[in-house]
Tab-separated table of C-alpha atoms in Angstrom:
chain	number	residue	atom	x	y	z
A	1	UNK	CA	0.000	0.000	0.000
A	2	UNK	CA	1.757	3.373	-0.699
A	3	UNK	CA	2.338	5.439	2.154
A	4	UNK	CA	1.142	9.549	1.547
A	5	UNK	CA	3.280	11.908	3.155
A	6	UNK	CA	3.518	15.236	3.779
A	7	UNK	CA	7.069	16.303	4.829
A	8	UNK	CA	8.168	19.605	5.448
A	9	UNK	CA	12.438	20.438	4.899
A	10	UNK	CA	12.653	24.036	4.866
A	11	UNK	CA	12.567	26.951	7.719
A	12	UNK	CA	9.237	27.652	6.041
A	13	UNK	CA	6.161	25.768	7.605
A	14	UNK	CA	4.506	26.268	4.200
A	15	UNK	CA	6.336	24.411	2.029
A	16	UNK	CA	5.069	21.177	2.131
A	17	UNK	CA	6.242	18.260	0.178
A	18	UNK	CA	3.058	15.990	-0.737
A	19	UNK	CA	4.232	12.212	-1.793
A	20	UNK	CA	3.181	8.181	-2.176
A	21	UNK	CA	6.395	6.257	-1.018
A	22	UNK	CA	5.221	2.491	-2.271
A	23	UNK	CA	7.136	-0.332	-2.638
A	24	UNK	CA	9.468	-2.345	-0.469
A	25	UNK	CA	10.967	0.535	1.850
A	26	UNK	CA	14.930	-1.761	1.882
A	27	UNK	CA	15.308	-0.373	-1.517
A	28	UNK	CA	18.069	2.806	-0.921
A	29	UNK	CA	17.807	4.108	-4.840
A	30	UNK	CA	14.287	4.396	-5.185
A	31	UNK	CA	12.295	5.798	-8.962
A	32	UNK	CA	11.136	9.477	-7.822
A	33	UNK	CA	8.363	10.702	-10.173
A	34	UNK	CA	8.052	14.507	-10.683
A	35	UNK	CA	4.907	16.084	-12.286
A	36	UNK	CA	4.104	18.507	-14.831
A	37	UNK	CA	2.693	22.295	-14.278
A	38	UNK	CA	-0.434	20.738	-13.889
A	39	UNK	CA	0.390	17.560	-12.303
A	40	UNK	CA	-0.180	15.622	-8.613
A	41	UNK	CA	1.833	13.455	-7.183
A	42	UNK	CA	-0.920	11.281	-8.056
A	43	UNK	CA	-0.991	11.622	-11.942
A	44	UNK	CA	1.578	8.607	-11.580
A	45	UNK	CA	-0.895	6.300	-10.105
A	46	UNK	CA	-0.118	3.534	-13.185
A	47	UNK	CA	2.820	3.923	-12.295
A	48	UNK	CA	3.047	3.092	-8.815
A	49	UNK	CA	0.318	0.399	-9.126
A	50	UNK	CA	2.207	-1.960	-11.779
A	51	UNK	CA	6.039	-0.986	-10.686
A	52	UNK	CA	5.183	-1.489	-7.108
A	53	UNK	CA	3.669	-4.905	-8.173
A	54	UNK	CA	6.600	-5.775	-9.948
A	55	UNK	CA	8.816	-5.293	-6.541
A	56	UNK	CA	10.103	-1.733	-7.580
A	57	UNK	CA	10.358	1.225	-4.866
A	58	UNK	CA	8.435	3.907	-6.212
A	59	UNK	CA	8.313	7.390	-4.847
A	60	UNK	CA	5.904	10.236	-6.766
A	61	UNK	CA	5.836	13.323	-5.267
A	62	UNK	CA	4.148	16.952	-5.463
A	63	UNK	CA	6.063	20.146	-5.056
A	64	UNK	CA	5.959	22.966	-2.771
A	65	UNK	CA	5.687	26.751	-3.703
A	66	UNK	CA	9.048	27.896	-4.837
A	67	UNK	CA	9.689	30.185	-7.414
A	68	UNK	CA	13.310	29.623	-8.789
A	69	UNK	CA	14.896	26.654	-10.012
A	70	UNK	CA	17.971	26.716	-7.016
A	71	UNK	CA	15.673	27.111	-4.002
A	72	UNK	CA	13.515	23.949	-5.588
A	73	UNK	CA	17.036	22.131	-6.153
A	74	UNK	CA	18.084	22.759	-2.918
A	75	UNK	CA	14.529	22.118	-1.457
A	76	UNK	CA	14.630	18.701	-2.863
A	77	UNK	CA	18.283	18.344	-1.773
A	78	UNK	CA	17.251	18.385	1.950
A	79	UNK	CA	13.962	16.476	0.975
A	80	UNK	CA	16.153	13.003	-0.112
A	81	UNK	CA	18.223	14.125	3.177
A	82	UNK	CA	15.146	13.687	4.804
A	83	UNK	CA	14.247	10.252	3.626
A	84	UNK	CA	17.514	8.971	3.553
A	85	UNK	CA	18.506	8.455	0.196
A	86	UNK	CA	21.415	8.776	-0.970
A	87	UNK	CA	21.205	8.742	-4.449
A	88	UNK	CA	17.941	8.285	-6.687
A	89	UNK	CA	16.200	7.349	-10.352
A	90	UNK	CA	14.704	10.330	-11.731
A	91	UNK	CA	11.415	10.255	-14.429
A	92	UNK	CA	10.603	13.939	-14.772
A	93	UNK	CA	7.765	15.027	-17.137
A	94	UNK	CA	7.661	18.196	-19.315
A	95	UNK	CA	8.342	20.810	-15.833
A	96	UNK	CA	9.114	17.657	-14.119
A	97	UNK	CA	12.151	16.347	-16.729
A	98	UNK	CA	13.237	19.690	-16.521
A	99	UNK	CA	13.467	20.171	-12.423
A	100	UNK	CA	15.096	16.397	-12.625
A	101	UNK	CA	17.890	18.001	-14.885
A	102	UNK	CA	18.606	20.863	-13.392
A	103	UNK	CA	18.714	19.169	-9.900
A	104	UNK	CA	21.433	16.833	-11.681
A	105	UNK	CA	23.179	19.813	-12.500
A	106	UNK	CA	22.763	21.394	-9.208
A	107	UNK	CA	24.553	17.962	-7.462
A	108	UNK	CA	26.457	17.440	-9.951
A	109	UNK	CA	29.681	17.668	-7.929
A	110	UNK	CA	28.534	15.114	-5.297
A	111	UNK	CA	25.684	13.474	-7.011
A	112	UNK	CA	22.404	12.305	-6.230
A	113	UNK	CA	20.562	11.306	-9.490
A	114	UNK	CA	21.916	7.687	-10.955
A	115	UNK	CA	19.755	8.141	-14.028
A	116	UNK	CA	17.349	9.933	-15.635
A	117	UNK	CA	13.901	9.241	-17.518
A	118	UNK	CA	13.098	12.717	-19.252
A	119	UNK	CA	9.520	12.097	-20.667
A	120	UNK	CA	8.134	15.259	-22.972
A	121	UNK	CA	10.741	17.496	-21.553
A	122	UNK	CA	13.175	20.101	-22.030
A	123	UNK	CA	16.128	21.183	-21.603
A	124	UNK	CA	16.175	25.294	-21.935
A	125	UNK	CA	12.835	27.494	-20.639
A	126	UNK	CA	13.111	30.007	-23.685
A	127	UNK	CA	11.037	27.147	-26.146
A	128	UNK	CA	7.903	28.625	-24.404
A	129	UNK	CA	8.273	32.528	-25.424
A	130	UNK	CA	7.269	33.402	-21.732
A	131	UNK	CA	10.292	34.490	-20.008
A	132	UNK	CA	9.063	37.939	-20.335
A	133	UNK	CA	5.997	37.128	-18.414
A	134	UNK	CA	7.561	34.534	-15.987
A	135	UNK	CA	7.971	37.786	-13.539
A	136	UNK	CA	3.915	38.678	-13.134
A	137	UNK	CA	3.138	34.943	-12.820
A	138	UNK	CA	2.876	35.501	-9.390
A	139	UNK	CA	0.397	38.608	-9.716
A	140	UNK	CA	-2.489	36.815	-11.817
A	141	UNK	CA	-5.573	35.124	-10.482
A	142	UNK	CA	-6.008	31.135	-10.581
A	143	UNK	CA	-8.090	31.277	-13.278
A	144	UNK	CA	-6.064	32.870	-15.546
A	145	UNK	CA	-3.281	30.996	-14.598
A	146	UNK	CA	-5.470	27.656	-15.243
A	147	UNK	CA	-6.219	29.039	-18.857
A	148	UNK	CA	-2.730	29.035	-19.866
A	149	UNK	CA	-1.926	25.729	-18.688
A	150	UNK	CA	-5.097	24.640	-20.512
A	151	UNK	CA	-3.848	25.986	-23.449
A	152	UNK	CA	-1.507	23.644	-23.709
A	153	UNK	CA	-3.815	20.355	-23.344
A	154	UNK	CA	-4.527	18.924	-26.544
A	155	UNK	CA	-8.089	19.899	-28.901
A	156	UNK	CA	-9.342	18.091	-31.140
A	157	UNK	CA	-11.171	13.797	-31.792
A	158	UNK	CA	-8.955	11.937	-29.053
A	159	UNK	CA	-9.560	7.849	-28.541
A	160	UNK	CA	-10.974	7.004	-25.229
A	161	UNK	CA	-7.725	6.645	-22.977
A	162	UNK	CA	-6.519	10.165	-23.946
A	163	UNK	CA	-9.760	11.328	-23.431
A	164	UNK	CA	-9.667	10.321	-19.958
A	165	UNK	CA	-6.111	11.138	-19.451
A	166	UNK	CA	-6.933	14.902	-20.106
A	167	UNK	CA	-10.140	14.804	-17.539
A	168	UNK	CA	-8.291	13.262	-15.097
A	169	UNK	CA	-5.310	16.128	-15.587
A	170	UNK	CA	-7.957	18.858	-15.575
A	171	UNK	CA	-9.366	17.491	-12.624
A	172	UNK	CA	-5.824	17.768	-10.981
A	173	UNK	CA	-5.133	21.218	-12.105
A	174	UNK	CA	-8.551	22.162	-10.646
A	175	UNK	CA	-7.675	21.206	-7.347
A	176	UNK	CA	-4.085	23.364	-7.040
A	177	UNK	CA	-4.335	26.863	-5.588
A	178	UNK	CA	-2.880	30.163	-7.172
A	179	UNK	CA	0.142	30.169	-5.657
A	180	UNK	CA	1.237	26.446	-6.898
A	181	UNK	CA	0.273	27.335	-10.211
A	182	UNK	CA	2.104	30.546	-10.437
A	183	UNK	CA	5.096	29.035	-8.778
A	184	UNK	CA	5.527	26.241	-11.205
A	185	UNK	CA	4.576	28.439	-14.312
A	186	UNK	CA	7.397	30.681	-12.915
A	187	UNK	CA	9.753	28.011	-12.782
A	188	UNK	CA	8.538	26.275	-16.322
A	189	UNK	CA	9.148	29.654	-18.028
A	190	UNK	CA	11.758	32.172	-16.239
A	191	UNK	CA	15.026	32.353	-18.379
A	192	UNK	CA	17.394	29.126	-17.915
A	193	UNK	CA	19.113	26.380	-19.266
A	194	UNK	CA	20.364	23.018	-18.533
A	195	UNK	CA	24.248	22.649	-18.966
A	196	UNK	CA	25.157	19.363	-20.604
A	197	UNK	CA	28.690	19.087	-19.556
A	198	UNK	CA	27.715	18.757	-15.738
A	199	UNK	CA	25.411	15.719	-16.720
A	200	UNK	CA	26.955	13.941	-19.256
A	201	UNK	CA	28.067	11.060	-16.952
A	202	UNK	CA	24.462	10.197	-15.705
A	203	UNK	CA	22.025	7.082	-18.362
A	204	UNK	CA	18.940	9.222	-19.637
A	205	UNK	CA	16.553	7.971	-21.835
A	206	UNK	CA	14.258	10.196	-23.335
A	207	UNK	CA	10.394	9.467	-23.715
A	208	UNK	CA	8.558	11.480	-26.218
A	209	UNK	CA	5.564	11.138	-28.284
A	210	UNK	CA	4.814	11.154	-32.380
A	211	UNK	CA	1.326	12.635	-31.874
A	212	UNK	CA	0.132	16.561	-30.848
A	213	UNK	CA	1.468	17.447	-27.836
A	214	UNK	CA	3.131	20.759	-25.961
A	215	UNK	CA	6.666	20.056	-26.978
A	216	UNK	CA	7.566	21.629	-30.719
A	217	UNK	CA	9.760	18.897	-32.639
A	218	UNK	CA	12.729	21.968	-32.240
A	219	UNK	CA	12.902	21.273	-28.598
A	220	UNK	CA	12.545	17.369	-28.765
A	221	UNK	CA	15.681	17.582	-31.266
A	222	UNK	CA	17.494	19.963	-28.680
A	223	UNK	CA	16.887	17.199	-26.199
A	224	UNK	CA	18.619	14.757	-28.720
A	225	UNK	CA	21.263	16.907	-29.309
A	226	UNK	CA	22.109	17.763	-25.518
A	227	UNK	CA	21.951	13.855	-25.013
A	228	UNK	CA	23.736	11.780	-27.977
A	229	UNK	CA	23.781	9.018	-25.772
A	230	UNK	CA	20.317	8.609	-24.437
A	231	UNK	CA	18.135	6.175	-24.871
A	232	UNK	CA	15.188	6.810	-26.925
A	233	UNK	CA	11.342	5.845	-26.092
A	234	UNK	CA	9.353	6.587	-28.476
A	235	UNK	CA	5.610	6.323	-28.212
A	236	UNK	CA	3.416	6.413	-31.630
A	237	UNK	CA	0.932	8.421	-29.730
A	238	UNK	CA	0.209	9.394	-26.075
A	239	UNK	CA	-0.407	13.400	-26.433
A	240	UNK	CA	1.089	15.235	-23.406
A	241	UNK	CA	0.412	13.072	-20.697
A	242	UNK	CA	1.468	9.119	-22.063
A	243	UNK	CA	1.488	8.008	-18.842
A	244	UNK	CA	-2.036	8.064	-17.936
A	245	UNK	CA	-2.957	7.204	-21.594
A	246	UNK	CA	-0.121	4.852	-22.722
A	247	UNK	CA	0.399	3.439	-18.967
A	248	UNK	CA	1.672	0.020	-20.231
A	249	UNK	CA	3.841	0.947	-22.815
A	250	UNK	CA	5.714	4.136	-20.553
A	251	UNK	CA	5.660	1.357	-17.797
A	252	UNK	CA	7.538	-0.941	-19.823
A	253	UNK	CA	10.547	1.731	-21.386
A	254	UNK	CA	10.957	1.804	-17.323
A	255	UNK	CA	11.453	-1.044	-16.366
A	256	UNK	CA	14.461	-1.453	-19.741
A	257	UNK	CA	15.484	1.982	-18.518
A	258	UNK	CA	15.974	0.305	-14.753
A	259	UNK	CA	16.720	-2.609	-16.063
A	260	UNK	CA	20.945	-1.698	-16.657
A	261	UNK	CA	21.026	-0.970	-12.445
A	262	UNK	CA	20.051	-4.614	-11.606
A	263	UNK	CA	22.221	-6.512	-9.658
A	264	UNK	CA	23.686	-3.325	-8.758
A	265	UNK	CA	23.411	-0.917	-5.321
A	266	UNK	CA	21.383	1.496	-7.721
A	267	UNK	CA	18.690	-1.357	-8.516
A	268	UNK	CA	15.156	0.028	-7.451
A	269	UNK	CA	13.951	-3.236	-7.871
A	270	UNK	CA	13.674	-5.805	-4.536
A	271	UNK	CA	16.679	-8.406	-5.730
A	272	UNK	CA	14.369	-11.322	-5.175
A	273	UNK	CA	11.853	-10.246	-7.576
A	274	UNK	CA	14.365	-10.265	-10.872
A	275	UNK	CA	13.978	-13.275	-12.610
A	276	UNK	CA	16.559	-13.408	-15.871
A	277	UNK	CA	14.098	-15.367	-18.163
A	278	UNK	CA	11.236	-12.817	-17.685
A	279	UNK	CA	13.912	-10.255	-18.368
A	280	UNK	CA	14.571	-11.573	-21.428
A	281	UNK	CA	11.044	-11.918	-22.326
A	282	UNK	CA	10.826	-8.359	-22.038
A	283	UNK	CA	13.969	-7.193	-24.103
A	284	UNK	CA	12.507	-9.671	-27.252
A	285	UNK	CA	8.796	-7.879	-26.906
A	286	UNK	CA	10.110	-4.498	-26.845
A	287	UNK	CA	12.475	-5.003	-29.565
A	288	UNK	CA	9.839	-6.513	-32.006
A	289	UNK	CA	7.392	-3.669	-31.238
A	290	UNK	CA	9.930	-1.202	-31.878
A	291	UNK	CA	10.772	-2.720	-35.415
A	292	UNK	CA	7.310	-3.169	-36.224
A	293	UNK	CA	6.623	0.572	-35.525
A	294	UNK	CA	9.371	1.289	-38.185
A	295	UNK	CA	8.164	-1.082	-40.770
């Protein structure tokens, strides 16, 4: 059963952490989720249902109001202080992929993330023409704030799954206040950068999608460029939020992502639930779908 906490790091009694901690708690380098603008920590609730069932220490998580990209990093610094862990998976969508590489950067010098799973993301704020309004964030009502993220969410005939996906995210934007919007629209769009150079040690694979979604195809080749060596998980479609709609498939490109730590201290899986045969099962699937998709 995951565990909901609500853990508080900094001076400030209003910065509150929000996060499910599932799966068996002997694991030290646990996979930390980290939501969109709009997102919960529950958006990743596929997530946590099928990795937790497959014996891997899941942790998704909801962020606190801060409003630059250090006081976050070092907010989440003292947060895996807090729990004990030394060093930690990342998956980080769109906002989320972006906070996971700048914290990378941020530790880079005694480092805390073994590997990240960028899904939608980017690397450099400026793709969203908004730096000159990142400053007044702060100053407009909720509702107006909930527009622009809505903006964003895909129009248009959508199959079933998607459908749902987006209801579900609306649903989850409806219930954050002004100032967590603002904050995280602050931090999406005020003017920075990730710097390669103080990541390039760390696996990443990148998950993106083939079908309408936030990210123009400029800053998904950015993202290649930045990381020649990444893995790539490509999803035929999935719109913005693939892991609500795709759950099986984004579960899966985890789980090959994860699968290089086993057998390892950095394995978030419990030891006694690897078994090599299934492993190989799942390598074969994923490399006929993938060669199907380019037939």
């Amino acid at each position: 059963v995951p565990l909901f906490l609500q853990i508080i790091v900094d001076d400030d009694d209003s910065k509150v952490w929000s996060l499910y901690d599932a799966g068996p708690r002997g694991i030290r380098c646990p996979l930390i989720f980290l939501p969109p603008v709009s997102g919960t920590a529950d958006v990743f609730f596929q997530q946590i249902l099928a990795l937790t069932g497959w014996g891997y220490r899941v942790i998704a998580l909801q962020y606190p109001v801060y409003w630059d990209h250090l006081e976050f990093c070092d907010g989440f610094r003292k947060l895996l202080d807090h729990l004990q862990l030394d060093k930690v998976h990342l998956f980080g969508a769109s906002l989320g992929g972006f906070l996971a590489q700048k914290f990378a950067e941020y530790t880079h010098k005694s480092p805390r993330v073994q590997s990240l799973i960028l899904c939608n993301s980017f690397s450099d704020t400026s793709i969203f023409n908004q730096t000159w309004t990142a400053n007044s964030f702060w100053l407009m009502p909720a509702f107006m704030l909930k527009k622009i993220v809505l903006g964003n969410f895909a129009s248009g005939p959508l199959d079933p799954e998607m459908a749902d996906g987006i209801d579900f995210m609306v649903d989850r934007l409806e219930s954050l206040g002004q100032s967590e919007l603002a904050s995280r629209l602050t931090l999406n769009c005020q003017n920075s950068y990730v710097e390669p150079h103080k990541i390039r040690d760390i696996p990443v694979t990148i998950m993106d999608v083939f079908d309408q979604s936030a990210l123009s195809t400029e800053a998904k080749e950015e993202m290649y460029k930045l990381y020649p060596n990444a893995r790539r998980a490509h999803l035929k479609t999935g719109g913005n939020f693939p892991y609500l709609c795709r759950s099986a498939e984004v579960n899966l490109y985890i789980q090959i992502h994860l699968l290089q730590f086993h057998g390892t201290r950095y394995a978030a899986i419990d030891p006694s639930m690897v078994s090599a045969e299934e492993l190989e099962v799942q390598k074969i699937s994923l490399h006929s779908s993938n060669e199907q998709e380019e037939q």
